[in-house]
Amino acid sequence: MTAFTAAVLRIIQDIPSGKVMTYGQIARLAGNPRAARQVVRILHSMSDAHRLPWHRVVNAKGQIMIADEAKEIQMLSLESEGIELRGHLVDLQQYQFHPDEIV
């Protein structure tokens, strides 16, 4: 596992309930601000094995970008944590998590 992947996993695991982070934000904190798509790949391939709260990750506009029934699961999971959605959109001003320090 690369240092970047390990950092991404730690950052995602530390997102508290009721908060979200963006793919780009996670990539930047993990040390590679241009690797948002790599964060997507890590989430897709490692969420189950590492029990990641994948539903707490959205795009830079706060949009839920997953398709099919996973989108519904993500929406329900976020709502169960108290996050109010407007359609498929999370208000980043209100719900974005900003960790105090870089991992």
Short mmCIF file of C-alpha atoms in Angstrom, two decimals:
data_model
loop_
_atom_site.label_atom_id
_atom_site.label_comp_id
_atom_site.label_asym_id
_atom_site.label_seq_id
_atom_site.Cartn_x
_atom_site.Cartn_y
_atom_site.Cartn_z
CA MET A 1 0.00 0.00 0.00
CA THR A 2 1.36 3.43 -0.89
CA ALA A 3 1.74 6.22 1.64
CA PHE A 4 -0.90 8.18 -0.28
CA THR A 5 -3.40 5.31 -0.08
CA ALA A 6 -2.75 4.83 3.64
CA ALA A 7 -3.27 8.57 4.24
CA VAL A 8 -6.51 8.56 2.24
CA LEU A 9 -7.81 5.63 4.30
CA ARG A 10 -6.98 7.39 7.59
CA ILE A 11 -8.57 10.66 6.49
CA ILE A 12 -11.80 8.98 5.38
CA GLN A 13 -11.98 6.88 8.54
CA ASP A 14 -11.72 10.07 10.60
CA ILE A 15 -14.65 11.89 9.00
CA PRO A 16 -17.14 12.23 11.86
CA SER A 17 -20.77 11.32 11.64
CA GLY A 18 -22.85 14.19 10.30
CA LYS A 19 -19.98 15.66 8.27
CA VAL A 20 -18.64 15.21 4.73
CA MET A 21 -15.41 15.83 2.86
CA THR A 22 -14.74 16.21 -0.85
CA TYR A 23 -12.59 13.97 -3.03
CA GLY A 24 -10.23 16.85 -3.78
CA GLN A 25 -10.00 17.89 -0.14
CA ILE A 26 -9.02 14.34 0.83
CA ALA A 27 -6.44 14.16 -1.98
CA ARG A 28 -4.91 17.47 -0.88
CA LEU A 29 -4.72 16.43 2.78
CA ALA A 30 -3.19 13.10 1.76
CA GLY A 31 -0.41 14.92 -0.07
CA ASN A 32 -1.46 14.99 -3.72
CA PRO A 33 -3.94 17.77 -4.58
CA ARG A 34 -4.31 16.50 -8.15
CA ALA A 35 -5.38 12.97 -7.16
CA ALA A 36 -9.13 13.33 -6.56
CA ARG A 37 -9.83 10.54 -9.05
CA GLN A 38 -7.42 8.28 -7.19
CA VAL A 39 -9.47 8.92 -4.03
CA VAL A 40 -12.53 7.71 -5.99
CA ARG A 41 -10.66 4.53 -6.96
CA ILE A 42 -9.54 3.91 -3.39
CA LEU A 43 -13.09 4.35 -2.11
CA HIS A 44 -14.44 2.02 -4.77
CA SER A 45 -11.90 -0.73 -4.20
CA MET A 46 -11.26 -0.52 -0.45
CA SER A 47 -14.45 0.67 1.27
CA ASP A 48 -15.66 -2.77 2.29
CA ALA A 49 -12.28 -4.17 3.37
CA HIS A 50 -11.48 -1.11 5.50
CA ARG A 51 -15.05 -0.33 6.59
CA LEU A 52 -14.82 3.20 5.25
CA PRO A 53 -17.68 5.64 5.73
CA TRP A 54 -17.74 6.11 1.94
CA HIS A 55 -21.10 7.86 2.12
CA ARG A 56 -19.42 10.88 3.74
CA VAL A 57 -17.44 11.74 0.59
CA VAL A 58 -18.97 14.01 -2.07
CA ASN A 59 -17.69 16.06 -4.99
CA ALA A 60 -16.42 19.65 -4.78
CA LYS A 61 -19.94 21.04 -5.28
CA GLY A 62 -21.39 18.84 -2.54
CA GLN A 63 -23.11 16.58 -5.06
CA ILE A 64 -23.67 12.89 -4.63
CA MET A 65 -22.19 11.42 -7.80
CA ILE A 66 -22.74 7.69 -7.34
CA ALA A 67 -25.34 6.11 -9.60
CA ASP A 68 -28.06 3.50 -9.13
CA GLU A 69 -29.09 2.16 -5.74
CA ALA A 70 -25.79 3.20 -4.14
CA LYS A 71 -26.94 6.81 -4.55
CA GLU A 72 -30.06 6.05 -2.51
CA ILE A 73 -27.97 4.27 0.13
CA GLN A 74 -25.64 7.28 0.35
CA MET A 75 -28.53 9.71 0.64
CA LEU A 76 -30.26 7.66 3.33
CA SER A 77 -26.99 7.21 5.24
CA LEU A 78 -26.27 10.94 5.21
CA GLU A 79 -29.82 11.80 6.24
CA SER A 80 -29.65 9.27 9.10
CA GLU A 81 -26.63 11.22 10.40
CA GLY A 82 -28.59 14.47 10.39
CA ILE A 83 -27.37 15.89 7.09
CA GLU A 84 -30.15 17.68 5.25
CA LEU A 85 -29.99 17.21 1.48
CA ARG A 86 -31.35 19.49 -1.21
CA GLY A 87 -31.99 16.98 -3.95
CA HIS A 88 -28.63 15.26 -4.35
CA LEU A 89 -26.72 18.15 -2.84
CA VAL A 90 -25.03 18.59 0.55
CA ASP A 91 -24.52 22.14 1.84
CA LEU A 92 -20.73 22.22 2.22
CA GLN A 93 -20.87 25.48 4.19
CA GLN A 94 -22.79 23.65 6.90
CA TYR A 95 -21.59 20.04 6.73
CA GLN A 96 -18.02 19.99 5.39
CA PHE A 97 -15.46 18.65 7.83
CA HIS A 98 -12.17 20.56 8.09
CA PRO A 99 -9.62 18.54 10.09
CA ASP A 100 -7.27 20.64 12.20
CA GLU A 101 -4.12 19.04 10.91
CA ILE A 102 -2.83 17.23 7.85
CA VAL A 103 -2.40 13.48 8.26
#
